[in-house]
Coordinates of C-alpha atoms in Angstrom, one line a residue:
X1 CA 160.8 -153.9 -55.2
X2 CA 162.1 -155.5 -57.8
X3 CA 161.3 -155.2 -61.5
X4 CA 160.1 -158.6 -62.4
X5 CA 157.6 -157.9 -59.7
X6 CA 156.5 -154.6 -60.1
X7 CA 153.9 -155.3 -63.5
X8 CA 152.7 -158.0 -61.4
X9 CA 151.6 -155.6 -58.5
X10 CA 150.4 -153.0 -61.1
X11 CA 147.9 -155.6 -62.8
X12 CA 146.6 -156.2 -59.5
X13 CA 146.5 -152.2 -58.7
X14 CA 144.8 -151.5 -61.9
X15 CA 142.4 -154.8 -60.9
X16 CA 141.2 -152.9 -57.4
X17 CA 141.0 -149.9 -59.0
X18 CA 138.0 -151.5 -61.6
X19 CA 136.5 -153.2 -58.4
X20 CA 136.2 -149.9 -56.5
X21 CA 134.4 -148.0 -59.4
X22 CA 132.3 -151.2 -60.5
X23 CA 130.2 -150.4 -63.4
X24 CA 131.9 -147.1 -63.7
X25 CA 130.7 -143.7 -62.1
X26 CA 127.8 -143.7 -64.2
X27 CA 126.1 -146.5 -62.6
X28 CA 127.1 -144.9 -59.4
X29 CA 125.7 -142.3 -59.6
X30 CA 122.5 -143.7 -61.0
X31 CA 122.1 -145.6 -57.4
X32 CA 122.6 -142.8 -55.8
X33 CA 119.8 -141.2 -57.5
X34 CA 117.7 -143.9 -56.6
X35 CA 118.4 -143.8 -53.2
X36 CA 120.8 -146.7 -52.8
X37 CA 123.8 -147.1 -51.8
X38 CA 126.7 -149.6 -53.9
X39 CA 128.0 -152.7 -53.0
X40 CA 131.4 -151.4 -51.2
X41 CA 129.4 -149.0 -49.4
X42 CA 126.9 -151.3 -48.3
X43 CA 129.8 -153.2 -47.0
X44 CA 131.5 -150.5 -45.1
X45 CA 128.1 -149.7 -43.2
X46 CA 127.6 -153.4 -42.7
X47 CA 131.3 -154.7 -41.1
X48 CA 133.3 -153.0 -38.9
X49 CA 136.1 -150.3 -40.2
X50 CA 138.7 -151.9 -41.5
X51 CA 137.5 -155.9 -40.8
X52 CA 136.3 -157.0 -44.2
X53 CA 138.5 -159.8 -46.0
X54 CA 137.9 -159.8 -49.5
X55 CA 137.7 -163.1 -51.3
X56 CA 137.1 -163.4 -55.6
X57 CA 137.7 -160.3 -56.1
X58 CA 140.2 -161.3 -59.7
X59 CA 137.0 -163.0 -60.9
X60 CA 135.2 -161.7 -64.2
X61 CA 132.4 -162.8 -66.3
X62 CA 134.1 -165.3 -68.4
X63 CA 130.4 -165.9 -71.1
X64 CA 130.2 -163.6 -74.3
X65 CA 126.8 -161.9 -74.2
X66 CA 124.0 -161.8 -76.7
X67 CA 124.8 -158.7 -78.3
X68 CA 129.0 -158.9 -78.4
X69 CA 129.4 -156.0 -76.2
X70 CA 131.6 -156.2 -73.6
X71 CA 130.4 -154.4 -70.1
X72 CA 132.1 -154.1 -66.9
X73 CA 132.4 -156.7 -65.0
X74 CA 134.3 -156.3 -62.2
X75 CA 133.9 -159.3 -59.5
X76 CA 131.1 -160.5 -61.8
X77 CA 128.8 -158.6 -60.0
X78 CA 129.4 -159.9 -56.4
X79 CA 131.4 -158.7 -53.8
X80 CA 131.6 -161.1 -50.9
X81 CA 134.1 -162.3 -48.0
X82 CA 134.7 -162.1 -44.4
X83 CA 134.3 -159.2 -41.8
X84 CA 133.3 -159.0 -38.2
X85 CA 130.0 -157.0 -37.5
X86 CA 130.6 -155.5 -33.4
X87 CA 133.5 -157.5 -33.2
X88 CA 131.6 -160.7 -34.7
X89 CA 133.4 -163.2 -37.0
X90 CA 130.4 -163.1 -40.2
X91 CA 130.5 -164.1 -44.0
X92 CA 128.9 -161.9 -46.2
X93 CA 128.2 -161.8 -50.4
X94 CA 126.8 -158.1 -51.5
X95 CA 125.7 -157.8 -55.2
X96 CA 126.5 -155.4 -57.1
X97 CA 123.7 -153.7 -59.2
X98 CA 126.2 -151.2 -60.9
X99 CA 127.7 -154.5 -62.9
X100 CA 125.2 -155.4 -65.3
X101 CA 121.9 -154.6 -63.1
X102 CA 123.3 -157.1 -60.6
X103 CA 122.6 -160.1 -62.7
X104 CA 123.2 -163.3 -62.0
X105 CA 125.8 -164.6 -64.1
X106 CA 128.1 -167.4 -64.4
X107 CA 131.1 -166.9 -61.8
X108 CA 128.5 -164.9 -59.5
X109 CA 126.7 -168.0 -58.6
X110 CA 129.3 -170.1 -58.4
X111 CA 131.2 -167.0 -55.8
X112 CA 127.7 -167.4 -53.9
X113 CA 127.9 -171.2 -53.5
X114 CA 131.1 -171.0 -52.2
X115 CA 131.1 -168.5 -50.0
X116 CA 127.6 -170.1 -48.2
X117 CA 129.7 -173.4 -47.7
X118 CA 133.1 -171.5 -46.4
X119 CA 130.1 -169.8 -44.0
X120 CA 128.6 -173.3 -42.7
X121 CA 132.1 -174.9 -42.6
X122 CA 133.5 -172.2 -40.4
X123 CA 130.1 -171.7 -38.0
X124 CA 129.6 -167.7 -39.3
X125 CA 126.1 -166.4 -39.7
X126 CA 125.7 -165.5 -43.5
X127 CA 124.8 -162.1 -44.6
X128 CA 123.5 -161.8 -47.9
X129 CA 122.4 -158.6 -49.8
X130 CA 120.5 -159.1 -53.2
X131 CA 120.4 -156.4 -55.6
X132 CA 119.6 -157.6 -58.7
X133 CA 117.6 -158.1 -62.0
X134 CA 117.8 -161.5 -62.6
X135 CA 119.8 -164.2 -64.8
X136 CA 122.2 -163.1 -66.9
X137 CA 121.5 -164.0 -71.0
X138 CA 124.7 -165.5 -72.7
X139 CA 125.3 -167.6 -75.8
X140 CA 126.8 -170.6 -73.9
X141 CA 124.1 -172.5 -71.8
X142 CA 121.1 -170.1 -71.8
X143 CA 120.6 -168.9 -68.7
X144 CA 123.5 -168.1 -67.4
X145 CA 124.8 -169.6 -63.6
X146 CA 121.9 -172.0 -63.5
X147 CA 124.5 -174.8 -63.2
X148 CA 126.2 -172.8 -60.2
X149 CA 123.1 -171.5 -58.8
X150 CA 122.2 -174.8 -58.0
X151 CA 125.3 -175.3 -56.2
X152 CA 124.4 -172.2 -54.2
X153 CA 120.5 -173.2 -53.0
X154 CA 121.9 -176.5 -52.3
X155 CA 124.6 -175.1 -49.8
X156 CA 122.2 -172.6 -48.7
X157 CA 119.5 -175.4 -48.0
X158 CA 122.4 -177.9 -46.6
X159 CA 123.4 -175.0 -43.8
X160 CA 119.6 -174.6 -42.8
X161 CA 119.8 -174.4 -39.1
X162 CA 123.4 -174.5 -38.9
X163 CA 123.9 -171.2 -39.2
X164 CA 122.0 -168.3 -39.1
X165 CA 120.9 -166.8 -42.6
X166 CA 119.6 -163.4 -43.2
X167 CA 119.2 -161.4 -46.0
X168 CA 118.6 -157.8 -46.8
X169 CA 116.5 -157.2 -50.1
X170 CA 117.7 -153.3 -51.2
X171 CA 116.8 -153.9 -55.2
X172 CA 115.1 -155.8 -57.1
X173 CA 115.2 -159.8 -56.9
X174 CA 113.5 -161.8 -59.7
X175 CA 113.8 -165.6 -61.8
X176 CA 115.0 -168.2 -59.9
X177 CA 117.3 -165.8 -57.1
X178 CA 113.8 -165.0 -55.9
X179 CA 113.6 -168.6 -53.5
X180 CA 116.5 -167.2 -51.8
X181 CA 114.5 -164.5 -49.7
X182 CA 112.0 -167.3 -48.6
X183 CA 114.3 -170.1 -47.9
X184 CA 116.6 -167.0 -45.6
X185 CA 115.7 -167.7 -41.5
X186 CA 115.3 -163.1 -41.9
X187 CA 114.4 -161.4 -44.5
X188 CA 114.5 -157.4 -44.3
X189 CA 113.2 -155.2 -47.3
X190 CA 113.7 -151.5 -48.4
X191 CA 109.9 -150.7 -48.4
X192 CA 111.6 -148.0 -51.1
X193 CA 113.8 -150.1 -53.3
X194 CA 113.5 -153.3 -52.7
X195 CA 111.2 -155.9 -55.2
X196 CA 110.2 -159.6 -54.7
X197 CA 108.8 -161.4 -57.7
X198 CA 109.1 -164.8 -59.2
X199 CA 108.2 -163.9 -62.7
X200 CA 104.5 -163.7 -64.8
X201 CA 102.1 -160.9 -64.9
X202 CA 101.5 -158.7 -62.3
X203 CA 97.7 -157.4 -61.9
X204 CA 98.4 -154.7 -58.8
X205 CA 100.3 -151.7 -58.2
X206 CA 101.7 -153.4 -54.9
X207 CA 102.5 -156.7 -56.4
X208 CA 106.1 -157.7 -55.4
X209 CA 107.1 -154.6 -53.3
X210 CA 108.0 -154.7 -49.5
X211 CA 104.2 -154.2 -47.9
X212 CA 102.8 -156.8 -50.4
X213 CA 105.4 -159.3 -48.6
X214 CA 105.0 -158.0 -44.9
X215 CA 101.0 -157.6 -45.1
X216 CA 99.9 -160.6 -47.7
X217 CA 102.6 -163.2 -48.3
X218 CA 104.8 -163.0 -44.7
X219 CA 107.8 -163.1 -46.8
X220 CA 109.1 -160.1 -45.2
X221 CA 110.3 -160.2 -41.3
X222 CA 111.2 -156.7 -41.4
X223 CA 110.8 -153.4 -42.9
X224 CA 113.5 -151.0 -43.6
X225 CA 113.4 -147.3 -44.8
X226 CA 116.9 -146.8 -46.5
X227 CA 119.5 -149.2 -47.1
X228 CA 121.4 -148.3 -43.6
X229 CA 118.1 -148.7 -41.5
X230 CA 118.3 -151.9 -43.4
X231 CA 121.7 -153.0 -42.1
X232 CA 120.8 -151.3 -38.6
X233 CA 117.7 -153.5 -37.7
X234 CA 120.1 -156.4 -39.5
X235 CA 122.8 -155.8 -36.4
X236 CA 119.9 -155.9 -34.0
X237 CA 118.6 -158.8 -35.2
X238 CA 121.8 -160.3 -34.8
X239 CA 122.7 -159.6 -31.6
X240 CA 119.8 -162.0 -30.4
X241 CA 121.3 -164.7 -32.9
X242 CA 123.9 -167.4 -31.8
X243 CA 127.2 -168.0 -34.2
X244 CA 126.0 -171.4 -35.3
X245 CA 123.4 -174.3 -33.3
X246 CA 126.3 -175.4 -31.5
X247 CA 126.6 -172.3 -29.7
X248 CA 124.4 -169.9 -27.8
X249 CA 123.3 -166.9 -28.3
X250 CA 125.2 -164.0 -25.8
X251 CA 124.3 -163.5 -22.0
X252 CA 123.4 -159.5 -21.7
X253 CA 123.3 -158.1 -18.5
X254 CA 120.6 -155.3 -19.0
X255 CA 120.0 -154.0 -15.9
X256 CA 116.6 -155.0 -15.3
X257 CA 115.9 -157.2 -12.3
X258 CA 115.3 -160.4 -12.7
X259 CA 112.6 -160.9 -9.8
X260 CA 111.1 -157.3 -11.0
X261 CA 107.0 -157.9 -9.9
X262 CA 104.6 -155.8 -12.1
X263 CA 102.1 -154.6 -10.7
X264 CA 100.4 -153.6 -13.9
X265 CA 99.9 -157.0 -15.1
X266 CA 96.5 -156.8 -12.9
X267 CA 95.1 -154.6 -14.8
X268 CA 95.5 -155.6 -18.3
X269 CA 93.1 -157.9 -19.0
X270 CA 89.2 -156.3 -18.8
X271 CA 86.8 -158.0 -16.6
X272 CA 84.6 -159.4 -19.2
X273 CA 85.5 -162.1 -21.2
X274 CA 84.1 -160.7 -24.4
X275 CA 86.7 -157.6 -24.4
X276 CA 89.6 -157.8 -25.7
X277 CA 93.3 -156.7 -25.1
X278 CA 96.2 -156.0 -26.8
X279 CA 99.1 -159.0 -25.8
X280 CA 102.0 -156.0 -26.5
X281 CA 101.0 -154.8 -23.4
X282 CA 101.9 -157.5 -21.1
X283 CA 105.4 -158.3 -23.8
X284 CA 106.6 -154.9 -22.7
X285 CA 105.6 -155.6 -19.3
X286 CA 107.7 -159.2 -19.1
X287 CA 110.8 -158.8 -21.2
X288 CA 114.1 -157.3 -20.1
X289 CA 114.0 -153.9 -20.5
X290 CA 110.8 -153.8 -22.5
X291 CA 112.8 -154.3 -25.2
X292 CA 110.8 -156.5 -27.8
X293 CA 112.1 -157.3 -31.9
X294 CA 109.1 -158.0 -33.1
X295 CA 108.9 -160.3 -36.3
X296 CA 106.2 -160.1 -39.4
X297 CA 104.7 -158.2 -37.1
X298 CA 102.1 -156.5 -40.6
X299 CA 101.5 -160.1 -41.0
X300 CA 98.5 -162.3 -39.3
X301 CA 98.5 -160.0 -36.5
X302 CA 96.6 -162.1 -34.4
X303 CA 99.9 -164.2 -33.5
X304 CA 103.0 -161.9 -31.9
X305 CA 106.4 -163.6 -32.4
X306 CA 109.9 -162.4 -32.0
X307 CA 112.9 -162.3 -29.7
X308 CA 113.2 -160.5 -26.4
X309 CA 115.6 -161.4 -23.4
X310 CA 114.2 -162.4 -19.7
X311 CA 117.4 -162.1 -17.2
X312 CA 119.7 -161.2 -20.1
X313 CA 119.1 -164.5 -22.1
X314 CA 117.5 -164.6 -25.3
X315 CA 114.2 -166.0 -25.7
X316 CA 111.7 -166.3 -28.7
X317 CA 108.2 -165.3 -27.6
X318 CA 105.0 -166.6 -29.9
X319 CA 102.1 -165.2 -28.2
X320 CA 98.4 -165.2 -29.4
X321 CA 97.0 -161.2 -29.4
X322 CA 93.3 -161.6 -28.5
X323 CA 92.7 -157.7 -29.9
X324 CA 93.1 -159.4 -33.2
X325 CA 90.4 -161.8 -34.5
X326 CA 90.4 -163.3 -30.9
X327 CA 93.8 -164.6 -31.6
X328 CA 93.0 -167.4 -33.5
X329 CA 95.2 -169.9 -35.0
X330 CA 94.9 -170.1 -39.2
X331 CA 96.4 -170.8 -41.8
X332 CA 98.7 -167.7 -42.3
X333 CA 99.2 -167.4 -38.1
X334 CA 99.8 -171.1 -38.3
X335 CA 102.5 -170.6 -41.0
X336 CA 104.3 -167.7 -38.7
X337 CA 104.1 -169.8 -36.0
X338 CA 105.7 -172.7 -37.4
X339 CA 108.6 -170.7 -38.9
X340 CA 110.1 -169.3 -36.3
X341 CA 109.5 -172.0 -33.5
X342 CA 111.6 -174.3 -35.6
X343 CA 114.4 -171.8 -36.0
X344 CA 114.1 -171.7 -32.1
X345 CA 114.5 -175.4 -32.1
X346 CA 117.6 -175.7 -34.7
X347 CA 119.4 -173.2 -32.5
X348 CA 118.4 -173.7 -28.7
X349 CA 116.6 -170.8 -28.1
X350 CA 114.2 -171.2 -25.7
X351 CA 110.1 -171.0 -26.5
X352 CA 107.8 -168.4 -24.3
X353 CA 104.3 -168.9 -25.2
X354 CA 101.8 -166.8 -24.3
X355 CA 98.4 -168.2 -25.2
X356 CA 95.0 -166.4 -24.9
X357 CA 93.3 -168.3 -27.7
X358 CA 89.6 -169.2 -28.6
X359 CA 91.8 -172.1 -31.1
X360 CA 91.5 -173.1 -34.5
X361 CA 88.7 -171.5 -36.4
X362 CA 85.5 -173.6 -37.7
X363 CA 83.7 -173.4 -40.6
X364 CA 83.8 -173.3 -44.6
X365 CA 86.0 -170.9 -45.9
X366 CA 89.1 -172.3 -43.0
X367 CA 88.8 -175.8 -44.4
X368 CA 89.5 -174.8 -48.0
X369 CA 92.0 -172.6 -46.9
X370 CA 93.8 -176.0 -45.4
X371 CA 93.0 -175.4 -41.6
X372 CA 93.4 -179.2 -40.6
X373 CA 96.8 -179.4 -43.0
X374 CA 98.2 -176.3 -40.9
X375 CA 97.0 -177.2 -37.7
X376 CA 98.7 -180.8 -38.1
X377 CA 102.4 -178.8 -39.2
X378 CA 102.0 -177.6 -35.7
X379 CA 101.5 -180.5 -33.8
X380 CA 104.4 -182.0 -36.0
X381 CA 106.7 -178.9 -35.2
X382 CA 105.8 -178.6 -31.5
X383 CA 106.3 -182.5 -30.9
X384 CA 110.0 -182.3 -32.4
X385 CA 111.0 -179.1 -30.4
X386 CA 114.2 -180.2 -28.0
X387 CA 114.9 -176.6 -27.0
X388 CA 113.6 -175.5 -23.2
X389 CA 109.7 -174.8 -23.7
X390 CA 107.9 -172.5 -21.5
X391 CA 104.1 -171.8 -21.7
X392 CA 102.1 -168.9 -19.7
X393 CA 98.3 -169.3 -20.1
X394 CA 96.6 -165.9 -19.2
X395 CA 93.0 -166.3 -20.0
X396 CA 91.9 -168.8 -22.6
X397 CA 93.0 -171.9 -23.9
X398 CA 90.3 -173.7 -26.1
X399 CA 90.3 -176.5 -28.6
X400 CA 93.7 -178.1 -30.6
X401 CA 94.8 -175.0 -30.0
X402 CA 95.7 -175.8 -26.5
X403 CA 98.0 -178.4 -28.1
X404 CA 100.2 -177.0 -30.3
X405 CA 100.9 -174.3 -28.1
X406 CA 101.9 -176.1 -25.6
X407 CA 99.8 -178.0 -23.1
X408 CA 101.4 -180.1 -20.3
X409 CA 100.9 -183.3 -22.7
X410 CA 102.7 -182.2 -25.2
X411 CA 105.4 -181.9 -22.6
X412 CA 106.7 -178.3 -22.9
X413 CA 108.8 -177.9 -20.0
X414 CA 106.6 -175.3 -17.6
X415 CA 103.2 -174.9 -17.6
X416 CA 102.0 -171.7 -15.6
X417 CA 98.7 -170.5 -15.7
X418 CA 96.9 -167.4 -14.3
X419 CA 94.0 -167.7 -12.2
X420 CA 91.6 -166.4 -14.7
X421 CA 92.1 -169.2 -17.5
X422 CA 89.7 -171.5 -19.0
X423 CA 90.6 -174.8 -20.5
X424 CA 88.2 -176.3 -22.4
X425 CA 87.3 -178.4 -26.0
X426 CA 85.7 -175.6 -26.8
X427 CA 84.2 -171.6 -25.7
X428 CA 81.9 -172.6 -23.2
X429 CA 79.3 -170.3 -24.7
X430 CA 78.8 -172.8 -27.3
X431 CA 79.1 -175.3 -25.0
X432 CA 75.7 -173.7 -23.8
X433 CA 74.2 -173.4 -26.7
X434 CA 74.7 -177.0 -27.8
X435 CA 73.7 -178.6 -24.4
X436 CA 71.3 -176.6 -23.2
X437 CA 69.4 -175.5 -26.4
X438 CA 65.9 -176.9 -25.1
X439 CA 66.2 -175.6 -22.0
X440 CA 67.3 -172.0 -24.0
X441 CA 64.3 -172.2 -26.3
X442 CA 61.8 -172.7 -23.3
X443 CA 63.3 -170.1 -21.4
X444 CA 63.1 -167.6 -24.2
X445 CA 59.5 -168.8 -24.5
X446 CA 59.1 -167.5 -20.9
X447 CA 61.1 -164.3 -21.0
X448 CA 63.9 -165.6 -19.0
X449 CA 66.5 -166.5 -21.7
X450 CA 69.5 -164.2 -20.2
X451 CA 68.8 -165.2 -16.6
X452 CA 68.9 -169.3 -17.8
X453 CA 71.4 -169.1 -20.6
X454 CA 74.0 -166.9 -17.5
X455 CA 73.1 -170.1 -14.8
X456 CA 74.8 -172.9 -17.4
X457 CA 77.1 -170.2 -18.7
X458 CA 78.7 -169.7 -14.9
X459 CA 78.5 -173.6 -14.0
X460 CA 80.9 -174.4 -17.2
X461 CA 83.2 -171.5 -16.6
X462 CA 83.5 -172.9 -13.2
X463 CA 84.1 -176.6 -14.3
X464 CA 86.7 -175.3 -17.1
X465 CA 88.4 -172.6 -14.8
X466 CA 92.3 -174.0 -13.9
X467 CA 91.2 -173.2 -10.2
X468 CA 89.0 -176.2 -10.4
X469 CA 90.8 -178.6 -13.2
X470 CA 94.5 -177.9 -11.9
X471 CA 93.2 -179.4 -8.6
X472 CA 94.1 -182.7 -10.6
X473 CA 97.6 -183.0 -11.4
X474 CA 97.6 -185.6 -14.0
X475 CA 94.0 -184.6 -16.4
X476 CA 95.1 -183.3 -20.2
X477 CA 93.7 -179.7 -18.9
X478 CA 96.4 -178.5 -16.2
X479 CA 99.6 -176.8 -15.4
X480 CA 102.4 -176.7 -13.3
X481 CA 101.5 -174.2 -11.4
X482 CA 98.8 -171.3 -11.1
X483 CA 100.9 -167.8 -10.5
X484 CA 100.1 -164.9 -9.3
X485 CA 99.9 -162.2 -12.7
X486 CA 102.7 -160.0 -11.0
X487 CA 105.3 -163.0 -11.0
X488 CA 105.0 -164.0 -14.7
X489 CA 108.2 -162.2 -15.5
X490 CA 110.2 -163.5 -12.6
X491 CA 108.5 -167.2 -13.2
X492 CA 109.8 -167.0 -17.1
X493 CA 113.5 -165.7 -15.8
X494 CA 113.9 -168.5 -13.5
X495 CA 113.0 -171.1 -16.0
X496 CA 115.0 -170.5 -18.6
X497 CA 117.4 -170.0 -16.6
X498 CA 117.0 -173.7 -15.4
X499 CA 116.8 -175.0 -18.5
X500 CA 120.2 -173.7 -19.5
X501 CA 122.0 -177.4 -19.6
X502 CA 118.4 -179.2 -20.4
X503 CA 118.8 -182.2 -22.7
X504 CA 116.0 -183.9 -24.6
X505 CA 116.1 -186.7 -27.2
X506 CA 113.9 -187.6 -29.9
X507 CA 113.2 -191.3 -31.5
X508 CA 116.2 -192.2 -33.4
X509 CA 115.8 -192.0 -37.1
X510 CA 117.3 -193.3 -40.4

């Protein structure tokens, strides 16, 4: 090597040498204590050995702070690049909490904004893992890295169904970094470590933490005990996740036969309408391998979504879970729904709804909590969906809720029904009681008001049963086809397997 050379190459030795150590061994072993692991070893769990490309790694914080001092700043507190994950082409930015608490300064936003656009112009998912206490103070500009952060949401915002987006909270995540979590397609929290919170007072002990986000706002898609069961559900969640929308998500062969009857599907559902059943039981039943990633599943319980595979393709499954609140459809369910079905839509993964629903909920305290407002995002979502739409009716199907989960005129690709499901505006127990009141009150007059209000109670539930209305193929209440319960898995499989080269268009719009 020659001379002129060699204080180059020691520069840049004595450069790596500050990255590895970050803040300095201190700060290491301060997240250590807490439980955490740093940046570079977050990395080295998250890629495979020996895959990750480093990218920025010569950048420094370039603002004086408030007080004069001058801290470490290796990277600027952000270590990003590109790595594979299972042999997977990925981009990835990891903040640093050792540099400065992870704050967001200058150069670290503007490393973020760039690497989210090298992400979307190249098609790899983007992996991002915040760790940080907010904006960085300086004497130039204020805040510093507003001006860059806004370059970043921008990008981040601009690849929104492009590619897929997931972030892993592991620290605390406050200021203006805190939109990034909610505008992430995943977000999957430390329930030790990690912290969401925009800024202002906070009146509860659980304000901001992971279960505050999984149980009240349905920020949170998963929950993670350490920082590697944080990157492990990560890689699961991956594996379901196609490169970029103009590519798939993998075939799997898994083993389980496609055409697999179950005979356990006739004994899920109770005999009387009025009992309830938990809608896990016939997921596990259905899907490949009974293998079921469950999403915000703390969160408005009532509606089950996540991904699953039928025949070793991937599929998204929203399915209403009557053993919660009758598996109703409000406000918070309605959010969830509408989430994930248009992430289904921006990357072709096909729809399986499984409705059991007595709809949207009446009353007061639902139309100030914005009911009709929700219940019209739906309709809005559902009508723009392209990707292949399957929907399996099992029991109950009332009101606009039949509609946004997919009836046969909305046009979702397969309708199946089992034999026991109602259609209908509305329960036909209050159907009952608004028709027949007069003939209710005389009967309880007479001591016959079970026997009476059972007769008009079995004539609707005959008129609204899919054995009677399906025997007109083109009324609102229908469906392709009424199944036997034992073939719903083999009936899903073969669809989407169908609908593999399906192409639908929309209106064309400015």
């Amino acid at each position: 090597m020659g001379e002129w050379i060699d204080g180059y190459m020691q520069r840049l030795s004595r450069v790596r040498e500050k990255n590895r150590i970050g803040g300095g061994q201190d700060r290491i072993d301060l997240i250590h204590a807490l439980g955490k692991l740093t940046a570079r070893e977050r990395i080295a769990h998250i890629l495979d050995e020996g895959s990750f490309e480093e990218i920025g790694s010569i950048v420094t914080d370039t603002r004086p702070s408030l007080d004069g001092k001058k801290r470490p700043d290796p990277s600027d507190g952000v270590v990003m690049g590109f790595g594979e994950i299972h042999g997977r082409p990925v981009a990835l930015y990891v903040m640093d909490f050792t540099v400065m608490s992870g704050s967001l300064g200058d150069q670290t936003a503007w490393k973020m904004a760039d690497i989210t656009a090298m992400a979307g112009e190249r098609g790899l998912p983007l992996i991002g893992v915040i760790d940080s206490a907010g904006e960085r103070l300086s004497f130039k500009g204020g805040d510093a890295g507003m001006n860059g952060m806004a370059r970043f949401l921008r990008n981040y915002c601009l690849y929104s169904g492009v590619i897929p987006r997931i972030t892993l909270l592991l620290g605390p995540c406050t200021g203006v970094l805190s939109v990034v979590p909610g505008l992430s397609d995943f977000l999957i929290i430390n329930q030790d470590t990690g912290f969401l919170w925009l800024g202002g007072d906070i009146s509860s002990d659980d304000a901001g933490d992971a279960v505050f986000h999984m149980e009240k706002t349905g920020q949170c898609d998963m929950l993670a005990e350490s920082d590697v069961d944080a990157i492990e559900k990560m890689k699961t969640l991956l594996a379901y996740l196609p490169q970029n929308c103009w590519k798939g998500p993998a075939f799997l062969e898994t083993g389980d036969d496609p055409l697999r009857r179950e005979e356990a599907l006739l004994d899920v559902m109770p005999d009387n309408p009025k009992f309830t059943y938990d809608m896990h039981e016939v997921i596990d039943k259905i899907v490949d391998n009974g293998e079921f990633l469950e999403l915000k599943e703390d969160f408005a319980t009532h509606l089950v979504v996540g991904f699953c595979r039928f025949g070793g393709r991937v599929a998204g499954i929203v399915a209403n879970n009557p053993d919660e609140l009758s598996g109703i459809l409000e406000p918070d369910s309605s959010d969830k729904y509408d989430r994930f079905m248009r992430f289904l839509d921006a990357f072709n993964i096909p729809l399986v709804t499984l409705v059991d629903t007595t709809a949207f909920p009446p009353g007061d305290r639902w139309e100030r909590l914005g009911i009709i407002r929700h219940g019209a995002k739906l309709l809005h979502s559902y009508a723009h969906l392209t990707c292949p739409k399957v929907t399996m009716v099992l029991r109950r199907s009332y009101g606009g809720a039949n509609i946004v989960l997919g009836c046969s005129k909305m046009f979702p690709d397969y309708v199946y029904a089992w034999p026991t499901v109602e259609f209908a505006p509305t329960g036909p127990e209050t159907v009952v009681h608004a028709v027949f009141h007069k003939e209710l009150a005389r009967a309880k007059e007479e001591g016959k008001y079970d026997e009476v209000y059972n007769f008009f109670l079995s004539i609707l539930k005959e008129e609204f049963s899919v054995m009677n209305l399906a025997k007109q193929w083109t009324t609102y209440y229908t469906a392709h086809e009424v199944i036997d319960p034992r073939d719903t898995r083999s009936r899903i499989v073969k669809a989407i397997a169908l609908l593999q080269n399906k192409k639908e268009t929309l209106p064309e719009k400015k």
